[in-house]
Amino acid sequence: QVQLVESGGDLVQPGGSLTLSCAASGGIISLNGVGWYRPVAGKERELVASISRDGIINYSGPVKGRFTISRDSAKNTVYLQMNNLKPEDTAVYLCNANLITTTGRSLILWGQGTLVTVSS
């Protein structure tokens, strides 16, 4: 079964760091465009960072300079390195990805989310 699983969320103090992982499994050939999202007031969720199949990267304003998105294509995994975390970064972080399966299907999946809590 094709699935997308996030991990790495935790409780961290302000100024601390975390690395989130988004791993695709279950008959995947390739992980194409991937985005990390989090819910915000007034919107269902906002795009925090994204990386395309070709490595083109984008960040939202609030995280630019603090977060870094990267990918390991051999492991079908995308990472979000989060530094200098602030209380307003507290959220459930969700991964969204376009996947190509071994049967040639193109899927867009959401993971279940991983909770990041920034608090002293």
mmCIF file of N, CA and C in Angstrom:
data_model
loop_
_atom_site.group_PDB
_atom_site.id
_atom_site.type_symbol
_atom_site.label_atom_id
_atom_site.label_comp_id
_atom_site.label_asym_id
_atom_site.label_seq_id
_atom_site.Cartn_x
_atom_site.Cartn_y
_atom_site.Cartn_z
ATOM 1 N N GLN A 1 0.841 -1.190 0.000
ATOM 2 C CA GLN A 1 0.000 0.000 0.000
ATOM 3 C C GLN A 1 0.884 1.251 0.000
ATOM 4 N N VAL A 2 0.622 2.145 -0.919
ATOM 5 C CA VAL A 2 1.390 3.374 -1.012
ATOM 6 C C VAL A 2 1.018 4.289 0.150
ATOM 7 N N GLN A 3 2.022 4.794 0.840
ATOM 8 C CA GLN A 3 1.734 5.707 1.936
ATOM 9 C C GLN A 3 2.850 6.715 2.121
ATOM 10 N N LEU A 4 2.487 7.792 2.814
ATOM 11 C CA LEU A 4 3.391 8.887 3.116
ATOM 12 C C LEU A 4 3.368 9.056 4.625
ATOM 13 N N VAL A 5 4.533 8.979 5.252
ATOM 14 C CA VAL A 5 4.584 9.012 6.712
ATOM 15 C C VAL A 5 5.549 10.090 7.175
ATOM 16 N N GLU A 6 5.031 10.994 8.012
ATOM 17 C CA GLU A 6 5.882 12.013 8.607
ATOM 18 C C GLU A 6 6.372 11.548 9.979
ATOM 19 N N SER A 7 7.514 12.050 10.386
ATOM 20 C CA SER A 7 8.042 11.767 11.719
ATOM 21 C C SER A 7 8.976 12.898 12.115
ATOM 22 N N GLY A 8 9.337 12.906 13.394
ATOM 23 C CA GLY A 8 10.312 13.867 13.882
ATOM 24 C C GLY A 8 9.741 14.976 14.748
ATOM 25 N N GLY A 9 8.420 15.075 14.826
ATOM 26 C CA GLY A 9 7.833 16.107 15.663
ATOM 27 C C GLY A 9 8.110 15.853 17.138
ATOM 28 N N ASP A 10 8.213 16.941 17.904
ATOM 29 C CA ASP A 10 8.553 16.813 19.317
ATOM 30 C C ASP A 10 8.286 18.125 20.028
ATOM 31 N N LEU A 11 8.487 18.123 21.332
ATOM 32 C CA LEU A 11 8.440 19.339 22.138
ATOM 33 C C LEU A 11 9.856 19.906 22.204
ATOM 34 N N VAL A 12 10.004 21.172 21.863
ATOM 35 C CA VAL A 12 11.326 21.790 21.862
ATOM 36 C C VAL A 12 11.215 23.205 22.421
ATOM 37 N N GLN A 13 12.291 23.670 23.028
ATOM 38 C CA GLN A 13 12.291 25.015 23.582
ATOM 39 C C GLN A 13 12.513 26.053 22.481
ATOM 40 N N PRO A 14 12.044 27.276 22.696
ATOM 41 C CA PRO A 14 12.314 28.334 21.711
ATOM 42 C C PRO A 14 13.812 28.450 21.439
ATOM 43 N N GLY A 15 14.144 28.617 20.168
ATOM 44 C CA GLY A 15 15.544 28.659 19.763
ATOM 45 C C GLY A 15 16.118 27.312 19.419
ATOM 46 N N GLY A 16 15.374 26.258 19.693
ATOM 47 C CA GLY A 16 15.849 24.906 19.426
ATOM 48 C C GLY A 16 15.663 24.487 17.977
ATOM 49 N N SER A 17 16.030 23.237 17.698
ATOM 50 C CA SER A 17 15.982 22.708 16.342
ATOM 51 C C SER A 17 15.306 21.348 16.306
ATOM 52 N N LEU A 18 14.719 21.045 15.178
ATOM 53 C CA LEU A 18 14.139 19.733 14.901
ATOM 54 C C LEU A 18 14.317 19.426 13.428
ATOM 55 N N THR A 19 14.344 18.134 13.115
ATOM 56 C CA THR A 19 14.328 17.716 11.714
ATOM 57 C C THR A 19 13.145 16.792 11.497
ATOM 58 N N LEU A 20 12.267 17.184 10.603
ATOM 59 C CA LEU A 20 11.116 16.361 10.241
ATOM 60 C C LEU A 20 11.449 15.536 9.004
ATOM 61 N N SER A 21 10.850 14.342 8.925
ATOM 62 C CA SER A 21 11.027 13.474 7.762
ATOM 63 C C SER A 21 9.674 13.153 7.159
ATOM 64 N N CYS A 22 9.667 13.042 5.854
ATOM 65 C CA CYS A 22 8.477 12.631 5.105
ATOM 66 C C CYS A 22 8.923 11.507 4.187
ATOM 67 N N ALA A 23 8.513 10.279 4.507
ATOM 68 C CA ALA A 23 8.988 9.111 3.777
ATOM 69 C C ALA A 23 7.846 8.447 3.014
ATOM 70 N N ALA A 24 8.088 8.175 1.748
ATOM 71 C CA ALA A 24 7.114 7.471 0.918
ATOM 72 C C ALA A 24 7.506 6.008 0.808
ATOM 73 N N SER A 25 6.509 5.124 0.865
ATOM 74 C CA SER A 25 6.795 3.702 0.771
ATOM 75 C C SER A 25 5.633 2.981 0.101
ATOM 76 N N GLY A 26 5.892 1.680 -0.251
ATOM 77 C CA GLY A 26 4.812 0.878 -0.824
ATOM 78 C C GLY A 26 4.742 0.940 -2.326
ATOM 79 N N GLY A 27 5.829 0.566 -2.993
ATOM 80 C CA GLY A 27 5.789 0.510 -4.450
ATOM 81 C C GLY A 27 5.923 1.859 -5.114
ATOM 82 N N ILE A 28 6.914 2.603 -4.670
ATOM 83 C CA ILE A 28 7.153 3.934 -5.224
ATOM 84 C C ILE A 28 8.357 3.902 -6.158
ATOM 85 N N ILE A 29 8.204 4.487 -7.327
ATOM 86 C CA ILE A 29 9.347 4.660 -8.215
ATOM 87 C C ILE A 29 10.051 5.962 -7.916
ATOM 88 N N SER A 30 9.266 7.019 -7.788
ATOM 89 C CA SER A 30 9.877 8.317 -7.539
ATOM 90 C C SER A 30 8.947 9.209 -6.740
ATOM 91 N N LEU A 31 9.588 10.105 -6.005
ATOM 92 C CA LEU A 31 8.899 11.111 -5.216
ATOM 93 C C LEU A 31 9.160 12.425 -5.942
ATOM 94 N N ASN A 32 8.134 13.020 -6.516
ATOM 95 C CA ASN A 32 8.329 14.239 -7.284
ATOM 96 C C ASN A 32 8.208 15.469 -6.400
ATOM 97 N N GLY A 33 7.312 16.372 -6.698
ATOM 98 C CA GLY A 33 7.168 17.575 -5.888
ATOM 99 C C GLY A 33 6.654 17.249 -4.498
ATOM 100 N N VAL A 34 7.287 17.864 -3.494
ATOM 101 C CA VAL A 34 6.885 17.635 -2.105
ATOM 102 C C VAL A 34 6.777 18.978 -1.399
ATOM 103 N N GLY A 35 5.743 19.106 -0.578
ATOM 104 C CA GLY A 35 5.567 20.320 0.199
ATOM 105 C C GLY A 35 5.271 20.001 1.650
ATOM 106 N N TRP A 36 5.782 20.856 2.529
ATOM 107 C CA TRP A 36 5.431 20.786 3.958
ATOM 108 C C TRP A 36 4.434 21.901 4.235
ATOM 109 N N TYR A 37 3.349 21.561 4.943
ATOM 110 C CA TYR A 37 2.276 22.499 5.251
ATOM 111 C C TYR A 37 2.015 22.527 6.749
ATOM 112 N N ARG A 38 1.401 23.613 7.198
ATOM 113 C CA ARG A 38 0.925 23.674 8.579
ATOM 114 C C ARG A 38 -0.346 24.526 8.590
ATOM 115 N N PRO A 39 -1.270 24.241 9.494
ATOM 116 C CA PRO A 39 -2.507 25.013 9.564
ATOM 117 C C PRO A 39 -2.221 26.399 10.128
ATOM 118 N N VAL A 40 -2.957 27.394 9.636
ATOM 119 C CA VAL A 40 -2.858 28.753 10.161
ATOM 120 C C VAL A 40 -4.255 29.321 10.295
ATOM 121 N N ALA A 41 -4.392 30.297 11.199
ATOM 122 C CA ALA A 41 -5.679 30.935 11.425
ATOM 123 C C ALA A 41 -6.160 31.609 10.146
ATOM 124 N N GLY A 42 -7.414 31.363 9.822
ATOM 125 C CA GLY A 42 -7.993 32.010 8.660
ATOM 126 C C GLY A 42 -7.797 31.263 7.357
ATOM 127 N N LYS A 43 -6.947 30.242 7.358
ATOM 128 C CA LYS A 43 -6.707 29.426 6.172
ATOM 129 C C LYS A 43 -6.689 27.974 6.611
ATOM 130 N N GLU A 44 -6.977 27.100 5.662
ATOM 131 C CA GLU A 44 -6.936 25.681 6.015
ATOM 132 C C GLU A 44 -5.524 25.284 6.387
ATOM 133 N N ARG A 45 -4.554 25.694 5.559
ATOM 134 C CA ARG A 45 -3.154 25.454 5.871
ATOM 135 C C ARG A 45 -2.315 26.308 4.940
ATOM 136 N N GLU A 46 -1.060 26.538 5.349
ATOM 137 C CA GLU A 46 -0.154 27.298 4.501
ATOM 138 C C GLU A 46 1.012 26.419 4.103
ATOM 139 N N LEU A 47 1.545 26.731 2.935
ATOM 140 C CA LEU A 47 2.738 26.032 2.475
ATOM 141 C C LEU A 47 3.949 26.621 3.184
ATOM 142 N N VAL A 48 4.696 25.769 3.880
ATOM 143 C CA VAL A 48 5.877 26.208 4.617
ATOM 144 C C VAL A 48 7.114 26.154 3.731
ATOM 145 N N ALA A 49 7.278 25.041 3.039
ATOM 146 C CA ALA A 49 8.431 24.862 2.161
ATOM 147 C C ALA A 49 8.090 23.808 1.120
ATOM 148 N N SER A 50 8.707 23.928 -0.037
ATOM 149 C CA SER A 50 8.473 22.935 -1.086
ATOM 150 C C SER A 50 9.753 22.697 -1.860
ATOM 151 N N ILE A 51 9.840 21.496 -2.440
ATOM 152 C CA ILE A 51 10.972 21.144 -3.280
ATOM 153 C C ILE A 51 10.444 20.356 -4.465
ATOM 154 N N SER A 52 10.844 20.763 -5.656
ATOM 155 C CA SER A 52 10.360 20.089 -6.851
ATOM 156 C C SER A 52 11.248 18.887 -7.171
ATOM 157 N N ARG A 53 10.820 18.143 -8.157
ATOM 158 C CA ARG A 53 11.608 16.994 -8.607
ATOM 159 C C ARG A 53 12.994 17.442 -9.056
ATOM 160 N N ASP A 54 13.070 18.622 -9.629
ATOM 161 C CA ASP A 54 14.345 19.142 -10.129
ATOM 162 C C ASP A 54 15.121 19.926 -9.078
ATOM 163 N N GLY A 55 14.616 19.945 -7.843
ATOM 164 C CA GLY A 55 15.354 20.599 -6.775
ATOM 165 C C GLY A 55 15.070 22.069 -6.592
ATOM 166 N N ILE A 56 14.041 22.569 -7.243
ATOM 167 C CA ILE A 56 13.678 23.979 -7.051
ATOM 168 C C ILE A 56 12.971 24.115 -5.706
ATOM 169 N N ILE A 57 13.440 25.039 -4.896
ATOM 170 C CA ILE A 57 12.985 25.163 -3.511
ATOM 171 C C ILE A 57 12.310 26.515 -3.287
ATOM 172 N N ASN A 58 11.255 26.476 -2.477
ATOM 173 C CA ASN A 58 10.572 27.710 -2.069
ATOM 174 C C ASN A 58 10.254 27.638 -0.584
ATOM 175 N N TYR A 59 10.295 28.792 0.064
ATOM 176 C CA TYR A 59 9.960 28.893 1.483
ATOM 177 C C TYR A 59 8.951 30.005 1.678
ATOM 178 N N SER A 60 8.112 29.857 2.702
ATOM 179 C CA SER A 60 7.221 30.944 3.061
ATOM 180 C C SER A 60 8.025 31.996 3.822
ATOM 181 N N GLY A 61 7.509 33.214 3.847
ATOM 182 C CA GLY A 61 8.223 34.294 4.498
ATOM 183 C C GLY A 61 8.593 34.040 5.947
ATOM 184 N N PRO A 62 7.676 33.551 6.757
ATOM 185 C CA PRO A 62 7.967 33.379 8.192
ATOM 186 C C PRO A 62 9.087 32.379 8.509
ATOM 187 N N VAL A 63 9.388 31.471 7.579
ATOM 188 C CA VAL A 63 10.400 30.452 7.888
ATOM 189 C C VAL A 63 11.688 30.637 7.094
ATOM 190 N N LYS A 64 11.692 31.554 6.155
ATOM 191 C CA LYS A 64 12.869 31.735 5.305
ATOM 192 C C LYS A 64 14.068 32.111 6.158
ATOM 193 N N GLY A 65 15.174 31.417 5.943
ATOM 194 C CA GLY A 65 16.381 31.648 6.724
ATOM 195 C C GLY A 65 16.480 30.796 7.963
ATOM 196 N N ARG A 66 15.393 30.154 8.360
ATOM 197 C CA ARG A 66 15.406 29.291 9.548
ATOM 198 C C ARG A 66 15.184 27.821 9.201
ATOM 199 N N PHE A 67 14.372 27.547 8.175
ATOM 200 C CA PHE A 67 14.060 26.173 7.775
ATOM 201 C C PHE A 67 14.792 25.830 6.485
ATOM 202 N N THR A 68 15.148 24.548 6.359
ATOM 203 C CA THR A 68 15.795 24.061 5.142
ATOM 204 C C THR A 68 15.140 22.756 4.718
ATOM 205 N N ILE A 69 14.668 22.717 3.480
ATOM 206 C CA ILE A 69 14.080 21.495 2.942
ATOM 207 C C ILE A 69 15.103 20.806 2.053
ATOM 208 N N SER A 70 15.144 19.471 2.136
ATOM 209 C CA SER A 70 16.078 18.712 1.316
ATOM 210 C C SER A 70 15.461 17.355 1.010
ATOM 211 N N ARG A 71 16.086 16.629 0.078
ATOM 212 C CA ARG A 71 15.539 15.328 -0.276
ATOM 213 C C ARG A 71 16.642 14.305 -0.465
ATOM 214 N N ASP A 72 16.290 13.049 -0.173
ATOM 215 C CA ASP A 72 17.154 11.908 -0.456
ATOM 216 C C ASP A 72 16.360 11.031 -1.413
ATOM 217 N N SER A 73 16.629 11.161 -2.698
ATOM 218 C CA SER A 73 15.833 10.447 -3.701
ATOM 219 C C SER A 73 15.972 8.935 -3.577
ATOM 220 N N ALA A 74 17.136 8.478 -3.156
ATOM 221 C CA ALA A 74 17.346 7.028 -3.011
ATOM 222 C C ALA A 74 16.446 6.441 -1.936
ATOM 223 N N LYS A 75 16.113 7.255 -0.940
ATOM 224 C CA LYS A 75 15.259 6.795 0.156
ATOM 225 C C LYS A 75 13.817 7.269 -0.002
ATOM 226 N N ASN A 76 13.510 7.984 -1.089
ATOM 227 C CA ASN A 76 12.165 8.549 -1.270
ATOM 228 C C ASN A 76 11.725 9.320 -0.027
ATOM 229 N N THR A 77 12.616 10.136 0.465
ATOM 230 C CA THR A 77 12.361 10.870 1.710
ATOM 231 C C THR A 77 12.725 12.340 1.531
ATOM 232 N N VAL A 78 11.901 13.193 2.124
ATOM 233 C CA VAL A 78 12.163 14.629 2.141
ATOM 234 C C VAL A 78 12.254 15.064 3.597
ATOM 235 N N TYR A 79 13.196 15.959 3.879
ATOM 236 C CA TYR A 79 13.443 16.414 5.235
ATOM 237 C C TYR A 79 13.131 17.909 5.364
ATOM 238 N N LEU A 80 12.773 18.305 6.581
ATOM 239 C CA LEU A 80 12.615 19.722 6.876
ATOM 240 C C LEU A 80 13.420 20.003 8.136
ATOM 241 N N GLN A 81 14.574 20.635 7.956
ATOM 242 C CA GLN A 81 15.414 21.036 9.078
ATOM 243 C C GLN A 81 14.892 22.373 9.581
ATOM 244 N N MET A 82 14.543 22.414 10.856
ATOM 245 C CA MET A 82 13.929 23.597 11.444
ATOM 246 C C MET A 82 14.845 24.129 12.539
ATOM 247 N N ASN A 83 15.373 25.318 12.344
ATOM 248 C CA ASN A 83 16.272 25.938 13.321
ATOM 249 C C ASN A 83 15.646 27.197 13.914
ATOM 250 N N ASN A 84 16.186 27.611 15.042
ATOM 251 C CA ASN A 84 15.705 28.831 15.710
ATOM 252 C C ASN A 84 14.176 28.826 15.801
ATOM 253 N N LEU A 85 13.645 27.746 16.326
ATOM 254 C CA LEU A 85 12.194 27.599 16.384
ATOM 255 C C LEU A 85 11.570 28.609 17.331
ATOM 256 N N LYS A 86 10.371 29.058 16.965
ATOM 257 C CA LYS A 86 9.633 30.056 17.732
ATOM 258 C C LYS A 86 8.293 29.467 18.172
ATOM 259 N N PRO A 87 7.707 29.989 19.234
ATOM 260 C CA PRO A 87 6.401 29.456 19.667
ATOM 261 C C PRO A 87 5.359 29.480 18.556
ATOM 262 N N GLU A 88 5.424 30.446 17.679
ATOM 263 C CA GLU A 88 4.437 30.524 16.592
ATOM 264 C C GLU A 88 4.658 29.444 15.520
ATOM 265 N N ASP A 89 5.747 28.678 15.630
ATOM 266 C CA ASP A 89 5.948 27.547 14.732
ATOM 267 C C ASP A 89 5.199 26.311 15.212
ATOM 268 N N THR A 90 4.619 26.385 16.397
ATOM 269 C CA THR A 90 3.870 25.247 16.929
ATOM 270 C C THR A 90 2.719 24.907 16.001
ATOM 271 N N ALA A 91 2.670 23.647 15.570
ATOM 272 C CA ALA A 91 1.628 23.209 14.647
ATOM 273 C C ALA A 91 1.806 21.729 14.346
ATOM 274 N N VAL A 92 0.791 21.159 13.736
ATOM 275 C CA VAL A 92 0.927 19.844 13.111
ATOM 276 C C VAL A 92 1.441 20.082 11.689
ATOM 277 N N TYR A 93 2.586 19.522 11.389
ATOM 278 C CA TYR A 93 3.197 19.694 10.070
ATOM 279 C C TYR A 93 2.808 18.498 9.203
ATOM 280 N N LEU A 94 2.292 18.805 8.026
ATOM 281 C CA LEU A 94 1.837 17.771 7.103
ATOM 282 C C LEU A 94 2.648 17.818 5.823
ATOM 283 N N CYS A 95 2.867 16.639 5.290
ATOM 284 C CA CYS A 95 3.618 16.491 4.056
ATOM 285 C C CYS A 95 2.637 16.148 2.930
ATOM 286 N N ASN A 96 2.845 16.781 1.792
ATOM 287 C CA ASN A 96 2.054 16.499 0.602
ATOM 288 C C ASN A 96 3.008 16.194 -0.536
ATOM 289 N N ALA A 97 2.752 15.111 -1.265
ATOM 290 C CA ALA A 97 3.706 14.717 -2.298
ATOM 291 C C ALA A 97 3.020 14.153 -3.524
ATOM 292 N N ASN A 98 3.644 14.395 -4.653
ATOM 293 C CA ASN A 98 3.260 13.760 -5.899
ATOM 294 C C ASN A 98 4.175 12.551 -6.084
ATOM 295 N N LEU A 99 3.587 11.360 -6.192
ATOM 296 C CA LEU A 99 4.352 10.121 -6.270
ATOM 297 C C LEU A 99 4.079 9.421 -7.593
ATOM 298 N N ILE A 100 5.084 8.712 -8.073
ATOM 299 C CA ILE A 100 4.907 7.825 -9.211
ATOM 300 C C ILE A 100 5.104 6.404 -8.708
ATOM 301 N N THR A 101 4.100 5.555 -8.929
ATOM 302 C CA THR A 101 4.168 4.186 -8.417
ATOM 303 C C THR A 101 4.800 3.249 -9.435
ATOM 304 N N THR A 102 5.072 2.026 -8.984
ATOM 305 C CA THR A 102 5.662 1.006 -9.862
ATOM 306 C C THR A 102 4.705 0.594 -10.962
ATOM 307 N N THR A 103 3.422 0.878 -10.793
ATOM 308 C CA THR A 103 2.445 0.561 -11.833
ATOM 309 C C THR A 103 2.207 1.737 -12.769
ATOM 310 N N GLY A 104 2.991 2.811 -12.587
ATOM 311 C CA GLY A 104 2.896 3.947 -13.474
ATOM 312 C C GLY A 104 1.852 4.986 -13.095
ATOM 313 N N ARG A 105 1.240 4.817 -11.927
ATOM 314 C CA ARG A 105 0.236 5.775 -11.498
ATOM 315 C C ARG A 105 0.890 7.012 -10.888
ATOM 316 N N SER A 106 0.259 8.157 -11.116
ATOM 317 C CA SER A 106 0.681 9.392 -10.467
ATOM 318 C C SER A 106 -0.324 9.701 -9.361
ATOM 319 N N LEU A 107 0.170 9.768 -8.144
ATOM 320 C CA LEU A 107 -0.708 9.998 -6.990
ATOM 321 C C LEU A 107 -0.302 11.267 -6.262
ATOM 322 N N ILE A 108 -1.269 11.906 -5.649
ATOM 323 C CA ILE A 108 -1.000 13.008 -4.736
ATOM 324 C C ILE A 108 -1.520 12.587 -3.371
ATOM 325 N N LEU A 109 -0.616 12.492 -2.410
ATOM 326 C CA LEU A 109 -0.971 11.995 -1.085
ATOM 327 C C LEU A 109 -0.646 13.012 -0.001
ATOM 328 N N TRP A 110 -1.386 12.912 1.087
ATOM 329 C CA TRP A 110 -1.094 13.636 2.316
ATOM 330 C C TRP A 110 -0.681 12.632 3.383
ATOM 331 N N GLY A 111 0.278 13.010 4.202
ATOM 332 C CA GLY A 111 0.606 12.209 5.361
ATOM 333 C C GLY A 111 -0.346 12.533 6.500
ATOM 334 N N GLN A 112 -0.128 11.858 7.631
ATOM 335 C CA GLN A 112 -1.026 12.039 8.768
ATOM 336 C C GLN A 112 -0.632 13.218 9.646
ATOM 337 N N GLY A 113 0.576 13.728 9.453
ATOM 338 C CA GLY A 113 1.029 14.884 10.218
ATOM 339 C C GLY A 113 1.899 14.499 11.394
ATOM 340 N N THR A 114 2.764 15.427 11.789
ATOM 341 C CA THR A 114 3.606 15.239 12.967
ATOM 342 C C THR A 114 3.590 16.550 13.751
ATOM 343 N N LEU A 115 3.422 16.436 15.070
ATOM 344 C CA LEU A 115 3.214 17.604 15.912
ATOM 345 C C LEU A 115 4.534 18.204 16.379
ATOM 346 N N VAL A 116 4.685 19.495 16.134
ATOM 347 C CA VAL A 116 5.826 20.263 16.637
ATOM 348 C C VAL A 116 5.287 21.264 17.661
ATOM 349 N N THR A 117 5.830 21.189 18.861
ATOM 350 C CA THR A 117 5.430 22.113 19.919
ATOM 351 C C THR A 117 6.657 22.879 20.387
ATOM 352 N N VAL A 118 6.590 24.205 20.297
ATOM 353 C CA VAL A 118 7.709 25.040 20.713
ATOM 354 C C VAL A 118 7.269 25.811 21.962
ATOM 355 N N SER A 119 7.845 25.443 23.083
ATOM 356 C CA SER A 119 7.424 26.033 24.352
ATOM 357 C C SER A 119 8.519 25.875 25.383
ATOM 358 N N SER A 120 8.595 26.848 26.278
ATOM 359 C CA SER A 120 9.551 26.750 27.374
ATOM 360 C C SER A 120 8.863 26.170 28.610
#
